[in-house]
Short mmCIF file of C-alpha atoms in Angstrom, two decimals:
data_model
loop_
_atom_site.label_atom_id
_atom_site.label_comp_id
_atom_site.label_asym_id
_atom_site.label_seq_id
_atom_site.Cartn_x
_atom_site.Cartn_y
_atom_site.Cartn_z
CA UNK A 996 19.18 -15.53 -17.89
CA UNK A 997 18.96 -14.18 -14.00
CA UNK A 998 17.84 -17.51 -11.92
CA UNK A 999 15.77 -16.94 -8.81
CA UNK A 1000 17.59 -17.93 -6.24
CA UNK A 1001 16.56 -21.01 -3.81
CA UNK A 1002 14.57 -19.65 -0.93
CA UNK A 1003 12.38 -21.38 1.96
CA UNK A 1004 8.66 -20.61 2.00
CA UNK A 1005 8.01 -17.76 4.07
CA UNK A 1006 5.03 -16.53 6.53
CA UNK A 1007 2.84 -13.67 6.59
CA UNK A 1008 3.69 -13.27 10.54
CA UNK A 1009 1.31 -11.19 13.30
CA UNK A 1010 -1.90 -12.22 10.89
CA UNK A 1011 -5.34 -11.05 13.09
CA UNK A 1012 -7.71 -13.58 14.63
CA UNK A 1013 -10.62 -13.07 14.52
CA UNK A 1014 -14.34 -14.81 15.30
CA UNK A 1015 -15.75 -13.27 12.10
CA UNK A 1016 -13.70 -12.33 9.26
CA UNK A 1017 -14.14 -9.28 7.52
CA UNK A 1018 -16.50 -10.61 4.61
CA UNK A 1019 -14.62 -7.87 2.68
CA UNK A 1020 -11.45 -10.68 2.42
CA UNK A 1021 -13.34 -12.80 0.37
CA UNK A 1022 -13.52 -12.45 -3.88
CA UNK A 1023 -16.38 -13.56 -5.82
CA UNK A 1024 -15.26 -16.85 -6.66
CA UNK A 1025 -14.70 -17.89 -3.06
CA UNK A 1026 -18.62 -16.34 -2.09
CA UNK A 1027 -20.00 -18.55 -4.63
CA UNK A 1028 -17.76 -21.34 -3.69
CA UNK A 1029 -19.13 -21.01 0.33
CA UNK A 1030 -22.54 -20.59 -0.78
CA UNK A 1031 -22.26 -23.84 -3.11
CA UNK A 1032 -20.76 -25.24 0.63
CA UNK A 1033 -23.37 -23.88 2.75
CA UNK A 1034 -26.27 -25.76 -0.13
CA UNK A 1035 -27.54 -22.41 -1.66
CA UNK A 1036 -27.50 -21.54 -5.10
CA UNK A 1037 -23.86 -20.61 -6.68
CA UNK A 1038 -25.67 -17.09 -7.79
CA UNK A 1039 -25.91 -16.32 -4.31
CA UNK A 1040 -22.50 -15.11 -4.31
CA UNK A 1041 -22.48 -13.07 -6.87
CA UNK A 1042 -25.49 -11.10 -5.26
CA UNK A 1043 -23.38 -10.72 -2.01
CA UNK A 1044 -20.68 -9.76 -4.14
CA UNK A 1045 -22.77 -7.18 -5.85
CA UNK A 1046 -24.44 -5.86 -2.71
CA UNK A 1047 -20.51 -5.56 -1.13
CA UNK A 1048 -19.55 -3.39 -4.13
CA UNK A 1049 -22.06 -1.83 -6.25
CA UNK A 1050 -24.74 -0.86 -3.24
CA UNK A 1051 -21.86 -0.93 -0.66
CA UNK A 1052 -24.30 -1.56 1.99
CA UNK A 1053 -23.23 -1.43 5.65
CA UNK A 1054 -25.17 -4.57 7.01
CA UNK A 1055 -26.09 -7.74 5.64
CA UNK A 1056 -29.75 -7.12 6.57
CA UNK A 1057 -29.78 -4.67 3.81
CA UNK A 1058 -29.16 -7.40 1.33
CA UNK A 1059 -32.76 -7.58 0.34
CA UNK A 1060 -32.71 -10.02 -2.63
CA UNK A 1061 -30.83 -12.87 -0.12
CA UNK A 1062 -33.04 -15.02 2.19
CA UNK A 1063 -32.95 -13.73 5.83
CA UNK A 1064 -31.70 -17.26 6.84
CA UNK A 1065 -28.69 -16.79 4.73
CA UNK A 1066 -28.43 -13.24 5.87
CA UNK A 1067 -28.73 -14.07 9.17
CA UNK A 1068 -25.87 -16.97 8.58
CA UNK A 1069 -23.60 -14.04 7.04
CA UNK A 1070 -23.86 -12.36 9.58
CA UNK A 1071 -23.04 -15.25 12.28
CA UNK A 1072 -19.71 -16.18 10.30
CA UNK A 1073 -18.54 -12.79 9.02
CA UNK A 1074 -18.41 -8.83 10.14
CA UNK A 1075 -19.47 -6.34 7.76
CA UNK A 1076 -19.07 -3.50 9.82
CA UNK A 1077 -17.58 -0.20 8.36
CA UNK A 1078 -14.37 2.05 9.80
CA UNK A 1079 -14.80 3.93 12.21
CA UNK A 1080 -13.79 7.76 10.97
CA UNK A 1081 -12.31 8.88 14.28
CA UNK A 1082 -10.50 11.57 12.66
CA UNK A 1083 -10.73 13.41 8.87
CA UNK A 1084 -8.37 16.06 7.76
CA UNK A 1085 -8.77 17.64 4.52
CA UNK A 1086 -6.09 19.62 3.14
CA UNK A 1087 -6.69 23.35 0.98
CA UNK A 1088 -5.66 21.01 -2.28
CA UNK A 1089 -7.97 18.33 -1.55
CA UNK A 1090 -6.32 15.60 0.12
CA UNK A 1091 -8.06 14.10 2.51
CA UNK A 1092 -6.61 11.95 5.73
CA UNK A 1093 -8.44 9.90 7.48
CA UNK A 1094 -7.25 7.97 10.87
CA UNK A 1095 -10.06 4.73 10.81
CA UNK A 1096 -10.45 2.76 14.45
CA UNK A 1097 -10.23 -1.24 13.57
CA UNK A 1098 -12.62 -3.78 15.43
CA UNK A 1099 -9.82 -4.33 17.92
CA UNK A 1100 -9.12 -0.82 18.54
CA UNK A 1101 -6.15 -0.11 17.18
CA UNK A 1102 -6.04 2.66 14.60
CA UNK A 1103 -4.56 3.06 10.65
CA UNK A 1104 -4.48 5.84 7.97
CA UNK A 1105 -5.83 6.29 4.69
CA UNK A 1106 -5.53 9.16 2.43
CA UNK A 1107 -7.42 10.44 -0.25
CA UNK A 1108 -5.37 12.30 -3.16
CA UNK A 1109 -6.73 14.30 -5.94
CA UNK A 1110 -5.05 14.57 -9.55
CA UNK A 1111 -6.44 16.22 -12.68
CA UNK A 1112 -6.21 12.36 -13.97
CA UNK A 1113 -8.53 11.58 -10.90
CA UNK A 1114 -8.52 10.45 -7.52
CA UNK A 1115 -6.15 8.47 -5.53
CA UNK A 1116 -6.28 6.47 -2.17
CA UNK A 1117 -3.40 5.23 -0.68
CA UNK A 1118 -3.65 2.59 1.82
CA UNK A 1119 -2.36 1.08 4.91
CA UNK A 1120 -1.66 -2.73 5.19
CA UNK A 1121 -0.43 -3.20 8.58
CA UNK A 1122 -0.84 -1.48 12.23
CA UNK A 1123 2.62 -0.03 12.39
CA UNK A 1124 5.81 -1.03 11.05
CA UNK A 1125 8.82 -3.28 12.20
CA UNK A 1126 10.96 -2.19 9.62
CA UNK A 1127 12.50 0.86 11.45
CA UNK A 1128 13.18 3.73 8.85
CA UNK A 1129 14.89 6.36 10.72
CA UNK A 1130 13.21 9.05 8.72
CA UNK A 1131 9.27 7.56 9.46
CA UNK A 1132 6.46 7.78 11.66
CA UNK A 1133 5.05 4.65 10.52
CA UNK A 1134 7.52 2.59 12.83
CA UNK A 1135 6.88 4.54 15.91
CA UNK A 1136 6.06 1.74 18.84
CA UNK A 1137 6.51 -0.97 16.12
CA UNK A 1138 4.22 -3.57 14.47
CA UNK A 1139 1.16 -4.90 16.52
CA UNK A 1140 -0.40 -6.84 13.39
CA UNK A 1141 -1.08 -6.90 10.07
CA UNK A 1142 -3.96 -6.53 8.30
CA UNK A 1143 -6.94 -9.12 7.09
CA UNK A 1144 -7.59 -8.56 3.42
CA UNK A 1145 -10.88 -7.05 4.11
CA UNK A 1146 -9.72 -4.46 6.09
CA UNK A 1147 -7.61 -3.19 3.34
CA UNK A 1148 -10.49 -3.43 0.59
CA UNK A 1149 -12.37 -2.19 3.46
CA UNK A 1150 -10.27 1.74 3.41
CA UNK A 1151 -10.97 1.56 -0.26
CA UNK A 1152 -15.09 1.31 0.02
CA UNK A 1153 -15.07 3.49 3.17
CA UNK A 1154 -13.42 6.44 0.52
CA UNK A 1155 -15.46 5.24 -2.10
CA UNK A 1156 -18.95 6.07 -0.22
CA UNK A 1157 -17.43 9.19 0.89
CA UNK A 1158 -17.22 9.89 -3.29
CA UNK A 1159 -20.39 8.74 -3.86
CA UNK A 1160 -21.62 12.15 -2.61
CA UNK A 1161 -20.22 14.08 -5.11
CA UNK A 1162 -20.87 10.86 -7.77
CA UNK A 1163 -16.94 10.87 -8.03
CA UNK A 1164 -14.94 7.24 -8.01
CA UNK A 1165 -11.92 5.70 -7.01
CA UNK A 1166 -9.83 5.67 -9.76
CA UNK A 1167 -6.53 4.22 -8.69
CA UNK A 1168 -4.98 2.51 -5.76
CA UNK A 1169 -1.21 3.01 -3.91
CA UNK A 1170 0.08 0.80 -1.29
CA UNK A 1171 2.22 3.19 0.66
CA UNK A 1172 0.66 3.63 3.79
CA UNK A 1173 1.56 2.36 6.92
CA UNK A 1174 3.65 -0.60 6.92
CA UNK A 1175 5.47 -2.85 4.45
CA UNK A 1176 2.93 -4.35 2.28
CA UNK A 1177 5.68 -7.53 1.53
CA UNK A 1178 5.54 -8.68 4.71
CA UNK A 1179 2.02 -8.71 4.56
CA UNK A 1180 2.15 -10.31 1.20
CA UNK A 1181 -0.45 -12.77 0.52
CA UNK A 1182 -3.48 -10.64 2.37
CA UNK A 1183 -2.27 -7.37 0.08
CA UNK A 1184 -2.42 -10.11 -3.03
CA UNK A 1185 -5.87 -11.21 -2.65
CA UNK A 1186 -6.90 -7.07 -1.77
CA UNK A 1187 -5.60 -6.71 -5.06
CA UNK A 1188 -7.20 -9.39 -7.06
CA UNK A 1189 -10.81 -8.41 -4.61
CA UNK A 1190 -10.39 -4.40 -6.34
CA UNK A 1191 -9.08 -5.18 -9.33
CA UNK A 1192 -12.19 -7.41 -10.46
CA UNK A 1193 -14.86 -6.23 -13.05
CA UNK A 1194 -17.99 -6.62 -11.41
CA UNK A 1195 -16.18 -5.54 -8.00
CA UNK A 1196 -14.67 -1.69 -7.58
CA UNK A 1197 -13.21 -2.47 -11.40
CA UNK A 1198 -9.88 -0.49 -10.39
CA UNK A 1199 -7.45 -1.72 -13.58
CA UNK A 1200 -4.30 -3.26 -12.97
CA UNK A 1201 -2.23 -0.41 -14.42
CA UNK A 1202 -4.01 1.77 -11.72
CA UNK A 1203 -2.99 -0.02 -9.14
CA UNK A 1204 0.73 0.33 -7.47
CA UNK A 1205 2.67 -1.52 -4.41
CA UNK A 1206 5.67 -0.13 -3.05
CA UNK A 1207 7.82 -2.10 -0.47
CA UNK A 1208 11.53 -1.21 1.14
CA UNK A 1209 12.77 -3.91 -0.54
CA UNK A 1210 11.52 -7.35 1.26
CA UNK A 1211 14.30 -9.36 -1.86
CA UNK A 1212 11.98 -13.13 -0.85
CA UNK A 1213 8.40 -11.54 -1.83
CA UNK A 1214 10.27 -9.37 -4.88
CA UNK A 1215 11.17 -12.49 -6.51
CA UNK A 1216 7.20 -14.01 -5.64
CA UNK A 1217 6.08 -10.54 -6.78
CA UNK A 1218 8.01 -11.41 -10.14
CA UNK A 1219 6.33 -14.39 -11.08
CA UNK A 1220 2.42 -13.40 -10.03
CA UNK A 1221 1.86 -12.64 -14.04
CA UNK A 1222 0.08 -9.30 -13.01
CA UNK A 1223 0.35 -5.88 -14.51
CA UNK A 1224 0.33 -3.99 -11.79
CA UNK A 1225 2.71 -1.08 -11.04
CA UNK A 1226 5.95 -1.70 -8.75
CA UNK A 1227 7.66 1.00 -6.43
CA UNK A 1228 10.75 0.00 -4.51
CA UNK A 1229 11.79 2.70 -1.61
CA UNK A 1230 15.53 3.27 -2.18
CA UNK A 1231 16.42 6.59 -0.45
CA UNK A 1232 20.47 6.09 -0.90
CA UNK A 1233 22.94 4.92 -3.68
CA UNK A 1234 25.45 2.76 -1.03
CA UNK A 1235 25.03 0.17 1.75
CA UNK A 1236 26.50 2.41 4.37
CA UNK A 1237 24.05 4.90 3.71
CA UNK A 1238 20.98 2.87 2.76
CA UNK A 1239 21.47 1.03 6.27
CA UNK A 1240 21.63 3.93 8.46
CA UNK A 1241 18.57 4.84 7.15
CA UNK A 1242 16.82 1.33 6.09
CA UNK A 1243 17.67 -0.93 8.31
CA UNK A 1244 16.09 -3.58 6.23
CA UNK A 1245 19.30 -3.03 4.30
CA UNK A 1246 21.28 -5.53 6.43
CA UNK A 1247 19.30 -7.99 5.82
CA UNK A 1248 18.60 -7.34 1.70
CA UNK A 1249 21.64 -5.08 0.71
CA UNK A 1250 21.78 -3.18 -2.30
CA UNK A 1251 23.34 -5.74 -4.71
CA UNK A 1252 20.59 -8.46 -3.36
CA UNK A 1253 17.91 -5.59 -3.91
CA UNK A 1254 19.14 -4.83 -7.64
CA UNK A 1255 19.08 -8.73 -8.48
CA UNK A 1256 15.58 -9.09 -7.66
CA UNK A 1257 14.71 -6.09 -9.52
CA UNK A 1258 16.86 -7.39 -12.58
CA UNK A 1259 14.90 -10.71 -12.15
CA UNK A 1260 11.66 -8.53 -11.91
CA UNK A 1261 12.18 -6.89 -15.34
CA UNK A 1262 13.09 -10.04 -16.85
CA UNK A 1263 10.01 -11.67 -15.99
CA UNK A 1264 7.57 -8.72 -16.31
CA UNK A 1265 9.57 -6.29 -18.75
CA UNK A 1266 7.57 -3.79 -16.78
CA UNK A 1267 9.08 -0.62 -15.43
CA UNK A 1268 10.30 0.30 -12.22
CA UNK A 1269 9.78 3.20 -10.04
CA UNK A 1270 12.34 4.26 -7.44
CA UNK A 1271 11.36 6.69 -4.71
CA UNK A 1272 14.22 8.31 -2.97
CA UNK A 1273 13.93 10.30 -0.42
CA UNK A 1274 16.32 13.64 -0.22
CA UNK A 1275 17.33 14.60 3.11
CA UNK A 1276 19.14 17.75 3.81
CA UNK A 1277 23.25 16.59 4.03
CA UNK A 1278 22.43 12.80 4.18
CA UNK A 1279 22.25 11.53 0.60
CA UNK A 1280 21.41 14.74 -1.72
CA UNK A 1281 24.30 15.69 -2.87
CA UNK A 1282 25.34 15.54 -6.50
CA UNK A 1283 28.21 13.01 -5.84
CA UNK A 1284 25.26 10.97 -4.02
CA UNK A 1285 23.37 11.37 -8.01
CA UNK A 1286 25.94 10.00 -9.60
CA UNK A 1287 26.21 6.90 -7.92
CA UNK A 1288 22.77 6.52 -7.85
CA UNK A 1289 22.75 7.00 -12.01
CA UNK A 1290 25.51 4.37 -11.75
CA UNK A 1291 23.48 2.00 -9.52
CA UNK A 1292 20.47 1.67 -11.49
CA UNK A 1293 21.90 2.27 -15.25
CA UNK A 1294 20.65 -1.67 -16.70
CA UNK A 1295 17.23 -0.82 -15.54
CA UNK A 1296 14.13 0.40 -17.07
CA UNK A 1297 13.10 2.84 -14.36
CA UNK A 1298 11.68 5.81 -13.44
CA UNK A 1299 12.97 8.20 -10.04
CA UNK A 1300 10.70 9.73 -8.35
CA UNK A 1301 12.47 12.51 -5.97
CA UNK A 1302 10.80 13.31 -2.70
CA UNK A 1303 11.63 16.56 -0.73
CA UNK A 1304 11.26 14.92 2.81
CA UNK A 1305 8.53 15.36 5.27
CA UNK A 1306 9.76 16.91 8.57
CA UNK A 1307 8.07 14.47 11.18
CA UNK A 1308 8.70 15.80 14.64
CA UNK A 1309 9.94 12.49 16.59
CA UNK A 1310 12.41 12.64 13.77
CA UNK A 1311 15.52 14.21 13.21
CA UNK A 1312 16.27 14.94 9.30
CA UNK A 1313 15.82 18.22 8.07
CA UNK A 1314 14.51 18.99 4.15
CA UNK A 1315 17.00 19.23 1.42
CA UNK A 1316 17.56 22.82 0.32
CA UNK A 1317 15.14 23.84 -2.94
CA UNK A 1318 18.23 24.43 -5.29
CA UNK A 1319 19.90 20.67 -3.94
CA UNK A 1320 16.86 19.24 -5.07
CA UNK A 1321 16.90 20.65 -8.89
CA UNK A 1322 20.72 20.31 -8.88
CA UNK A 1323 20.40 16.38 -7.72
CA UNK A 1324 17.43 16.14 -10.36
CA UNK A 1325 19.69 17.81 -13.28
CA UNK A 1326 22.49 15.62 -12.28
CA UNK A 1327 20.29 12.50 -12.95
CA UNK A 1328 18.61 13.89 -15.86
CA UNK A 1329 22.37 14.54 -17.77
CA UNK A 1330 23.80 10.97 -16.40
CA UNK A 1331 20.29 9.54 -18.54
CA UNK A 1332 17.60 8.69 -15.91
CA UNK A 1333 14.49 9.39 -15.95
CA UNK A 1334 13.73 11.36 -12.81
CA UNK A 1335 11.04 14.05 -11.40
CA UNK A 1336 10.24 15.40 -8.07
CA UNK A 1337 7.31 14.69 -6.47
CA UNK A 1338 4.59 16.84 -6.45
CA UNK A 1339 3.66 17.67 -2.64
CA UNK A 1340 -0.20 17.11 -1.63
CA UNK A 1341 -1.54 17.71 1.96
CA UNK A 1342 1.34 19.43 3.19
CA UNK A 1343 -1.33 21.86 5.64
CA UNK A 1344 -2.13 18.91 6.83
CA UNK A 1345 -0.18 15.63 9.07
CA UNK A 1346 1.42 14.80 5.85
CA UNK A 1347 4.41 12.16 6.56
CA UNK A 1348 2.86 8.39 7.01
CA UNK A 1349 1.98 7.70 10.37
CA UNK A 1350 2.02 11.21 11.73
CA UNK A 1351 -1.52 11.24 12.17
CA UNK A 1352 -1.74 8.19 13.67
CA UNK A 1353 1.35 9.21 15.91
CA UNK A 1354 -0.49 12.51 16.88
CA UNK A 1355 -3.68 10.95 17.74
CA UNK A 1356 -3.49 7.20 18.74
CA UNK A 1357 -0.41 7.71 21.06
CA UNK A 1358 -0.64 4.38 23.48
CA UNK A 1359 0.03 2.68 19.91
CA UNK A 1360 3.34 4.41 18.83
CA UNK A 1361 5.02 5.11 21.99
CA UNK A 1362 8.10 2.76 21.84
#
């Protein structure tokens, strides 16, 4: 039996404040619980909640079944008010990027993916990234805040309507955008919960994934939520000394910390994991570097996803040579682990997370 170990509560730190709340942060149960508050009838929510998600208006005036005294009261208390698409970039396969301008001004990315199993949107849940991966764009001028709930639902509707014109849907979810979605845990939770519900966007559990760098406090929290979503950690080396250099998180949650969570994970989910590893040409993809990574993760039920890297220009790593990569995978593949390289979407496009938002919003990533 793998105990969890003792831990002090912890903080969702830089958390917005705002006047009005994005009405997007709140689920069904908590609009009918402030309508019950506010004296209206309970079924008041669930028309707000309706409006929000099946006629995704943009304004609460278009809520024409609600009294225009409780519209108006909406609208004092809470902001409705879509993205603004500042930039869209749509790639020859598809993918579409879009950079979105918050109410504050500061910008994030979204990106739309399309698979033959449908399409995809990966989103953002902070403005930029403390974290410091040497290999991303994300971390470029740092954190200035993280998300409100809403605003994350909020990248998912904004891609939704943009579907609606070709009566296409969102048909699963990836947290891998900008930032680490652990350290904006309990805002990314309740996004989840808000998307995941039936009479909401109805996006199932299983289609939903979160990645983080490996935040060990919020893997053990993660553990014991009792839902099936998917789980992603980013790995990107087999040792300390090399995880570090490139993760500094590392020093803080080292590899044997890391695998402990993830061994209390399994234990309390008996889901899989996925582990996406980076290869970078001469820094951790060679097959020596395979075989301790087969030896690393060997008790776990897991799944390797291999990702030729992104050259990001404020960077300095350079992409692992095409027969390294299939030599690393067939390494993993004989040593038993399940592993496959990532198929590459949007490369015509700014690809790597964050570049976009590096090329276009650069008073926010200068360091």
């Amino acid at each position: 039996m793998i105990k969890r170990p003792p831990q002090k509560p912890i903080k969702d730190l830089f958390q917005p404040e705002f006047d009005t709340p994005s009405i997007y942060s709140l689920s069904k149960e908590d609009l009918t619980d402030l309508m019950t508050e506010w004296g209206e009838d309970d079924y008041r929510g669930s028309q707000v909640f309706e409006w929000l998600y099946d006629h995704r208006v943009d304004a609460f005036d278009e809520m024409k079944n609600l009294p225009k005294s409780l519209r108006e009261k909406l609208g004092e208390h809470f902001s409705i008010e879509p993205l603004e698409t500042l930039v869209k970039q749509e790639s020859v396969d598809g993918t579409m990027k879009f950079l979105f301008k918050l109410r504050d001004g500061y910008t994030i990315e979204t990106v739309l993916m399309r698979h033959d199993y449908g399409n995809s949107v990966c989103v953002t849940t902070q403005v930029g990234c403390r974290l410091g991966c040497t290999f991303c764009a994300s971390t470029l001028g740092g954190l200035k805040r993280n998300l409100e709930a809403g605003e994350i639902v909020s990248q998912v509707v904004q891609i939704q309507k943009v579907l609606d014109e070709t009566d296409e849907r969102v048909s699963s979810i990836v947290i891998m955008g900008i930032g680490e979605p652990f350290e904006n845990y309990n805002p990314m939770m309740k996004f989840i919960r808000i998307i995941n519900h039936d009479d909401g966007l109805n996006i199932g559990a299983r289609h939903i994934t979160v990645s983080t760098s490996g935040i060990v406090p919020r893997i053990y929290d993660f553990a014991d939520e009792d839902i099936q979503i998917n789980f992603a950690v980013s790995l990107h080396a087999p040792t300390n000394e090399q995880r570090s250099r490139l993760m500094p998180v590392n020093k803080a949650f080292d590899i044997d910390k890391l695998i402990h969570s993830l061994e209390y994970y399994q234990q309390q989910t008996n889901r899989r994991i996925s582990f996406e590893y980076g290869l970078f040409g001469g820094v951790n993809d060679q097959r020596e570097d395979a075989l301790r990574l087969a030896e690393l993760i060997k008790g776990l039920k897991c799944h390797v996803n291999l990702i030729p890297v992104n050259h990001v220009p404020e960077r300095n790593y350079v992409r692992t040579k095409r027969d390294d990569i299939f030599d690393f995978l067939e390494t993993l593949n004989n040593q038993g682990v399940n592993a496959t390289v990532r198929r590459e979407q949007g490369t015509d496009i700014d690809a790597a997370c964050g570049q976009l938002r590096a090329k276009e919003s650069k008073e926010e990533t200068r360091g």
